[in-house]
C-alpha atoms as a PDB file:
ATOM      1  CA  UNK A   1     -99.582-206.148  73.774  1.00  0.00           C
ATOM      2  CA  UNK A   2    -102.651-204.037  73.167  1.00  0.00           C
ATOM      3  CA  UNK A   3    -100.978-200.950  75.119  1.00  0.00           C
ATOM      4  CA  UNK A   4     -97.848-201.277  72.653  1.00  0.00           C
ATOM      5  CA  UNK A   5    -100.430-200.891  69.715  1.00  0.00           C
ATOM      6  CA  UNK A   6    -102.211-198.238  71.561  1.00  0.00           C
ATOM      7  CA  UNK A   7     -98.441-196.141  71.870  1.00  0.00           C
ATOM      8  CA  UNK A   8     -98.159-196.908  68.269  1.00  0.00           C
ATOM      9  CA  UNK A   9    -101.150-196.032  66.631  1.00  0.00           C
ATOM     10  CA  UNK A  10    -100.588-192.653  68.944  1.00  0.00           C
ATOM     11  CA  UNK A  11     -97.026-192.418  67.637  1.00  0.00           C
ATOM     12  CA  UNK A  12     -98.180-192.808  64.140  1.00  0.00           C
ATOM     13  CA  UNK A  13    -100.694-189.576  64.555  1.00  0.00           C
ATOM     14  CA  UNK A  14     -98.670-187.826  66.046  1.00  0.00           C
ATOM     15  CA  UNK A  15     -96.138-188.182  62.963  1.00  0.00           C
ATOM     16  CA  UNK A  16     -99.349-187.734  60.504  1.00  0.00           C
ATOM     17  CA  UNK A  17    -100.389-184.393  62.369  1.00  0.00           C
ATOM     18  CA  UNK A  18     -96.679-183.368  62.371  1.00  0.00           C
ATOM     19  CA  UNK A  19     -96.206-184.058  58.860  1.00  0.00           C
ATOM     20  CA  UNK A  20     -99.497-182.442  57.220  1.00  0.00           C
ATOM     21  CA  UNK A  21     -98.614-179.382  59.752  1.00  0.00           C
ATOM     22  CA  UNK A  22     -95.511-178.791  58.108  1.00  0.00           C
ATOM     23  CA  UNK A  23     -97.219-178.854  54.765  1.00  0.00           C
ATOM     24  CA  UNK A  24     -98.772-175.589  55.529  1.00  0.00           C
ATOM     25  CA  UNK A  25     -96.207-173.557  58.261  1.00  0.00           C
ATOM     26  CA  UNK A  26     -93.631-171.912  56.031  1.00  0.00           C
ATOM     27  CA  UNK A  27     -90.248-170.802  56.352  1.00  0.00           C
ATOM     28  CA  UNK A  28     -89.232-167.665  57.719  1.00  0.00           C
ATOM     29  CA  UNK A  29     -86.414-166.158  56.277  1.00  0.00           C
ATOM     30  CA  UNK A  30     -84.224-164.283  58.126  1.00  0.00           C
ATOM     31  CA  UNK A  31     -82.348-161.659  56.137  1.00  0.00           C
ATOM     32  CA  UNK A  32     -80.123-159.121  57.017  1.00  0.00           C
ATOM     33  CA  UNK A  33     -81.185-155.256  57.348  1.00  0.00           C
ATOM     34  CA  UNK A  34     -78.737-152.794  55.168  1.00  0.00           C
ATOM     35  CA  UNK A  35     -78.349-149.442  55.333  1.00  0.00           C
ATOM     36  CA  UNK A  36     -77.302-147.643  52.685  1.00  0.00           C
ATOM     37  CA  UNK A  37     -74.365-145.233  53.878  1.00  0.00           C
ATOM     38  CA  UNK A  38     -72.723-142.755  52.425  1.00  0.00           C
ATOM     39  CA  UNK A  39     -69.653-140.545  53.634  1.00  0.00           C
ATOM     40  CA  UNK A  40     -68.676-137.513  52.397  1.00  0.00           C
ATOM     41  CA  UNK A  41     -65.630-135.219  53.128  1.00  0.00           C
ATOM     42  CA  UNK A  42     -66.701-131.691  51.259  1.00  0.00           C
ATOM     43  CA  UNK A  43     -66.765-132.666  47.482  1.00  0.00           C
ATOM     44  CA  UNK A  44     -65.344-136.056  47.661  1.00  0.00           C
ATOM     45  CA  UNK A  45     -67.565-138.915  48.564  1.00  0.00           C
ATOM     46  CA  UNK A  46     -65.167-141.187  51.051  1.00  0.00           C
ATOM     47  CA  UNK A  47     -67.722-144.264  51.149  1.00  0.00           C
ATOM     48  CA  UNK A  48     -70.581-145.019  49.347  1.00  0.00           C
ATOM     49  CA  UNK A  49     -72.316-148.848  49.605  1.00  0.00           C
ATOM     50  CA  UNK A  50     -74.806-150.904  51.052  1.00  0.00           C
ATOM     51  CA  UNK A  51     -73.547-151.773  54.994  1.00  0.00           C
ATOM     52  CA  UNK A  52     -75.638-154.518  57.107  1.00  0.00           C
ATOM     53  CA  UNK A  53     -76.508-153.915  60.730  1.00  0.00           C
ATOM     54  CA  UNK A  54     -74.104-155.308  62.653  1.00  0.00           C
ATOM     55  CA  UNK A  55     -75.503-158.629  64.563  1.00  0.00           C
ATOM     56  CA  UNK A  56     -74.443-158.915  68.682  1.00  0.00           C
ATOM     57  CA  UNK A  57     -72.567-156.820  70.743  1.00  0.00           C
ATOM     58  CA  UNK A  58     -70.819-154.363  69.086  1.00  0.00           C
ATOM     59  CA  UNK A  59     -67.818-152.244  70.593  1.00  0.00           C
ATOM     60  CA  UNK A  60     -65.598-149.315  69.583  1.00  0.00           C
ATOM     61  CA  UNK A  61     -62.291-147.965  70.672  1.00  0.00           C
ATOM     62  CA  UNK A  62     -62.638-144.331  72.086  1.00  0.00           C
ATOM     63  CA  UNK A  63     -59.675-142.093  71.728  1.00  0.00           C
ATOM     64  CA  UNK A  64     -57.861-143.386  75.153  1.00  0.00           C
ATOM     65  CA  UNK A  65     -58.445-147.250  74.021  1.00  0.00           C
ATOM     66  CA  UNK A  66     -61.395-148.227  76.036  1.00  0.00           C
ATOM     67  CA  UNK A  67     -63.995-150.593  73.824  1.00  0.00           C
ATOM     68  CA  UNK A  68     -67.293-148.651  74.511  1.00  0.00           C
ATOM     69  CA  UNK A  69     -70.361-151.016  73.771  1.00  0.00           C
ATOM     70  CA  UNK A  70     -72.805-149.656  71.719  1.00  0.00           C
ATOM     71  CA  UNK A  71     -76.343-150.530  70.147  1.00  0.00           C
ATOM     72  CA  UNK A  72     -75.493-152.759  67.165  1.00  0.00           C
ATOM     73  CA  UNK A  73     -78.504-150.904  65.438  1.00  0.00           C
ATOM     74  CA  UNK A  74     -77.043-147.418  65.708  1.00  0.00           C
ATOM     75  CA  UNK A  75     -75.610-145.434  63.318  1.00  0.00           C
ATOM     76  CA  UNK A  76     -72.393-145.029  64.977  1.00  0.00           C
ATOM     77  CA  UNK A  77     -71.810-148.937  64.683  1.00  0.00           C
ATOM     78  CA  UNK A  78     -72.597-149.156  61.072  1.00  0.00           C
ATOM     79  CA  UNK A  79     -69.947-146.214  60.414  1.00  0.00           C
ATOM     80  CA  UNK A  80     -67.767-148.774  62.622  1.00  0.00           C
ATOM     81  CA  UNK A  81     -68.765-151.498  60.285  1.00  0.00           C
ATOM     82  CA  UNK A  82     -67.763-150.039  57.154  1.00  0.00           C
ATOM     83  CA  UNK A  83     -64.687-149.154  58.805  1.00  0.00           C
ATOM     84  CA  UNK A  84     -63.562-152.019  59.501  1.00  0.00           C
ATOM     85  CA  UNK A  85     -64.784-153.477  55.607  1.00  0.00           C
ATOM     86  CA  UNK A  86     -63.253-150.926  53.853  1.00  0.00           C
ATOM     87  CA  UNK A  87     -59.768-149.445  53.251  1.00  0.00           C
ATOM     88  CA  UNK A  88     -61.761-145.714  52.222  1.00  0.00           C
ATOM     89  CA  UNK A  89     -61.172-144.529  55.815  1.00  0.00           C
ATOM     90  CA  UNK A  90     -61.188-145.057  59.406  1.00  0.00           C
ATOM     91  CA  UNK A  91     -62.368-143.722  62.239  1.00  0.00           C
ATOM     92  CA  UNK A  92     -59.198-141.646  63.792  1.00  0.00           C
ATOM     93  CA  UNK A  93     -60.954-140.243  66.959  1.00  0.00           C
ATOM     94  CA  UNK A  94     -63.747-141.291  69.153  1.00  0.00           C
ATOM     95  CA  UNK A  95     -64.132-139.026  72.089  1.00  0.00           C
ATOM     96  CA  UNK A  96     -66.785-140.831  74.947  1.00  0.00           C
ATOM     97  CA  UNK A  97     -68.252-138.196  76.893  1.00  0.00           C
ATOM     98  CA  UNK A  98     -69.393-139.642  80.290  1.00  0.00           C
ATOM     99  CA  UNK A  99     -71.742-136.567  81.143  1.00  0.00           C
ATOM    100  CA  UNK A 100     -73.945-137.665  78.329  1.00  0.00           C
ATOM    101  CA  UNK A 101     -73.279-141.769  78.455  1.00  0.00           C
ATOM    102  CA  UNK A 102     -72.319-141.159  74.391  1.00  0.00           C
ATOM    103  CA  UNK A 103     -69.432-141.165  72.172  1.00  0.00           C
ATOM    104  CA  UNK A 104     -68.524-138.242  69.573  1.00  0.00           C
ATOM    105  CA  UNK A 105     -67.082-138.800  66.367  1.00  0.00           C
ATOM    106  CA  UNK A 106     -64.272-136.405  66.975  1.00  0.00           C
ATOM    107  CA  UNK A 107     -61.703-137.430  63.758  1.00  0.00           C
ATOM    108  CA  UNK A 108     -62.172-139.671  60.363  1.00  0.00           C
ATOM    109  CA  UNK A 109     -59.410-140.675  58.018  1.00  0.00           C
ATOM    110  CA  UNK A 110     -59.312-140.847  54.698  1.00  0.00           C
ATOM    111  CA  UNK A 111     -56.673-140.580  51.606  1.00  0.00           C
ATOM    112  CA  UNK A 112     -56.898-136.639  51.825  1.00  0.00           C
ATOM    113  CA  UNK A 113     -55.927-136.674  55.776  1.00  0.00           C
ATOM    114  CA  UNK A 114     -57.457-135.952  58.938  1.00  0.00           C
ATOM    115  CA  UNK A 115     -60.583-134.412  59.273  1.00  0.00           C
ATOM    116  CA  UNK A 116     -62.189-133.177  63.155  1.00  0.00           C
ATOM    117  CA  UNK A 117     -64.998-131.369  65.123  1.00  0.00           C
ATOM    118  CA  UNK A 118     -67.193-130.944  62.032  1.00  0.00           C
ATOM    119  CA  UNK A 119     -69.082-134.095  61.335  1.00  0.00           C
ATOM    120  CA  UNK A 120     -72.455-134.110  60.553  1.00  0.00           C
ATOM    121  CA  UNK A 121     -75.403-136.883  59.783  1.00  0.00           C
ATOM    122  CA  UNK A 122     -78.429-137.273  58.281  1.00  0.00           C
ATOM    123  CA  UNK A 123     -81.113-140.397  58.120  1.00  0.00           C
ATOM    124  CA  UNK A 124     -83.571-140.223  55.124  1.00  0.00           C
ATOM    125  CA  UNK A 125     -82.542-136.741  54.545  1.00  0.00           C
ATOM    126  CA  UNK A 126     -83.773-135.885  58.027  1.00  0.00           C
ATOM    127  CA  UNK A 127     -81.236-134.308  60.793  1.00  0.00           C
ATOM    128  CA  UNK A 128     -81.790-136.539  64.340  1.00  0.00           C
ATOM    129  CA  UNK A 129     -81.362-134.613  67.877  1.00  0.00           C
ATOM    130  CA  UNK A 130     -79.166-136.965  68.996  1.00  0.00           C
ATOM    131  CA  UNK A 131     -75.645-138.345  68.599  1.00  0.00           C
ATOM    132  CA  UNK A 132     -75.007-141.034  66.102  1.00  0.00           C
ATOM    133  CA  UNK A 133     -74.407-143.801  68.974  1.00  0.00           C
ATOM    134  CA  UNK A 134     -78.143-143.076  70.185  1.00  0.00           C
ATOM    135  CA  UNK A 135     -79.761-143.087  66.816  1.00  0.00           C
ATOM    136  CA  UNK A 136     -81.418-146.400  66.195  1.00  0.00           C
ATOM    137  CA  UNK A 137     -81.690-148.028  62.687  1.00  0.00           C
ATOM    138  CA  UNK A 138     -83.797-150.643  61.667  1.00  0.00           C
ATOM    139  CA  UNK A 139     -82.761-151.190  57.900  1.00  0.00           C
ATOM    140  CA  UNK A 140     -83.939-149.643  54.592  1.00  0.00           C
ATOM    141  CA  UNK A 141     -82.846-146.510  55.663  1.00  0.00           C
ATOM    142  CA  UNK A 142     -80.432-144.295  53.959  1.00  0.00           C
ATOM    143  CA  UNK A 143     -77.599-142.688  55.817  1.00  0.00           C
ATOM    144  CA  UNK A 144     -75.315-139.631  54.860  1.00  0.00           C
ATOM    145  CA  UNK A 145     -72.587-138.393  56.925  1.00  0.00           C
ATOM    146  CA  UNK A 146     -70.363-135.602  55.875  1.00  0.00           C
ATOM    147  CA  UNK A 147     -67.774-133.335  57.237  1.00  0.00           C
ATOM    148  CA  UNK A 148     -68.582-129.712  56.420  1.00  0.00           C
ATOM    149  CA  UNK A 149     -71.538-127.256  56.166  1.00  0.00           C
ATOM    150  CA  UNK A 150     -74.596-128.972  55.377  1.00  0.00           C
ATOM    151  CA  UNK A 151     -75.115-126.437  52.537  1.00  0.00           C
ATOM    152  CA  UNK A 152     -73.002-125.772  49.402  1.00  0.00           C
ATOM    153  CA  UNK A 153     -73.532-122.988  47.021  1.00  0.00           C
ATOM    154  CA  UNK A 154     -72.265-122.820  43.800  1.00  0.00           C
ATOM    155  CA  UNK A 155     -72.113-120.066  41.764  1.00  0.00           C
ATOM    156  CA  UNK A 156     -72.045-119.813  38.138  1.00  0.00           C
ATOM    157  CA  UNK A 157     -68.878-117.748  36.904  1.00  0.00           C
ATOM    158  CA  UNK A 158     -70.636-116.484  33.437  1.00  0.00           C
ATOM    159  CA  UNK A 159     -73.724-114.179  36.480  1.00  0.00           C
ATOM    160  CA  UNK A 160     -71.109-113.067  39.249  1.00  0.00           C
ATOM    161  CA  UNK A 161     -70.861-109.276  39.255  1.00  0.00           C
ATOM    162  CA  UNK A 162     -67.516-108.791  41.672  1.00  0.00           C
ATOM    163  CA  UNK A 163     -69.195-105.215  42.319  1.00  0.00           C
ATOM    164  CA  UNK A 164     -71.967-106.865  44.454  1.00  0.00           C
ATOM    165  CA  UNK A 165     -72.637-107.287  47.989  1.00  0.00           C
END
């Protein structure tokens, strides 16, 4: 009888130190990292929204059909991601180039056609050194990708002399 009271009285602390331990642990809330991405095709912006990083594996279709896996965190697989969430465009070609483990965004889609071989990214207004599946997001950041020169001049009619170089 006196070891049953023992295991009791030990039960009961055990439930007091549990309980006055939850009193001061909080919470931690998990939420989702975005990325705020926006796609461009010359003057026309294509896309333009908050996107979360995809959670688990995450695969796309290269140009002959294979699913290529590819960092969930990368910028490649939140272009993938708001592909797949919005009816804006779509990824048309996705060329994997096994000399260099890494896929190229080759093609995108949109309402004004087909666009190829001149895509272009940047993350916080910075330009990475390395392909889009390779470049690593961790959320906050802000991510631009347009087709076309990364510079546009525009020049007001009322100041152009035709007469100059």
């Amino acid at each position: 009888m006196e070891i049953k009271i023992k295991k009791m009285k030990n039960f009961l602390n055990s439930l007091v130190l549990a309980f006055i331990l939850s009193l001061f642990v909080t919470p931690v809330q998990v939420h989702a990292a975005n990325i705020n991405l926006t796609v461009r095709d010359g003057a026309s912006i294509i896309f333009s929204g908050a996107v979360s990083l995809p959670t688990g594996l995450t695969s796309l279709n290269d140009a002959t059909g294979t699913s290529r896996t590819i960092d969930p965190n990368s910028v490649l697989a939140v272009l993938g991601s708001a592909d797949q969430a919005s009816d804006d465009f779509f990824i048309s070609n996705l060329t994997y180039f096994n000399s260099f483990n890494s896929l190229y965004l080759k093609c995108v889609t949109d309402s004004n056609g087909e666009k190829c071989d001149n895509w272009q990214y940047t993350v916080n207004n910075l330009y990475p050194g390395v392909g889009m599946d390779q470049n690593i997001l961790s959320g906050g950041e802000s991510v631009y990708v347009y087709f076309g020169p990364q510079n546009r001049i525009i020049l007001g009619s009322g100041s152009i002399n035709t007469s100059d170089t």
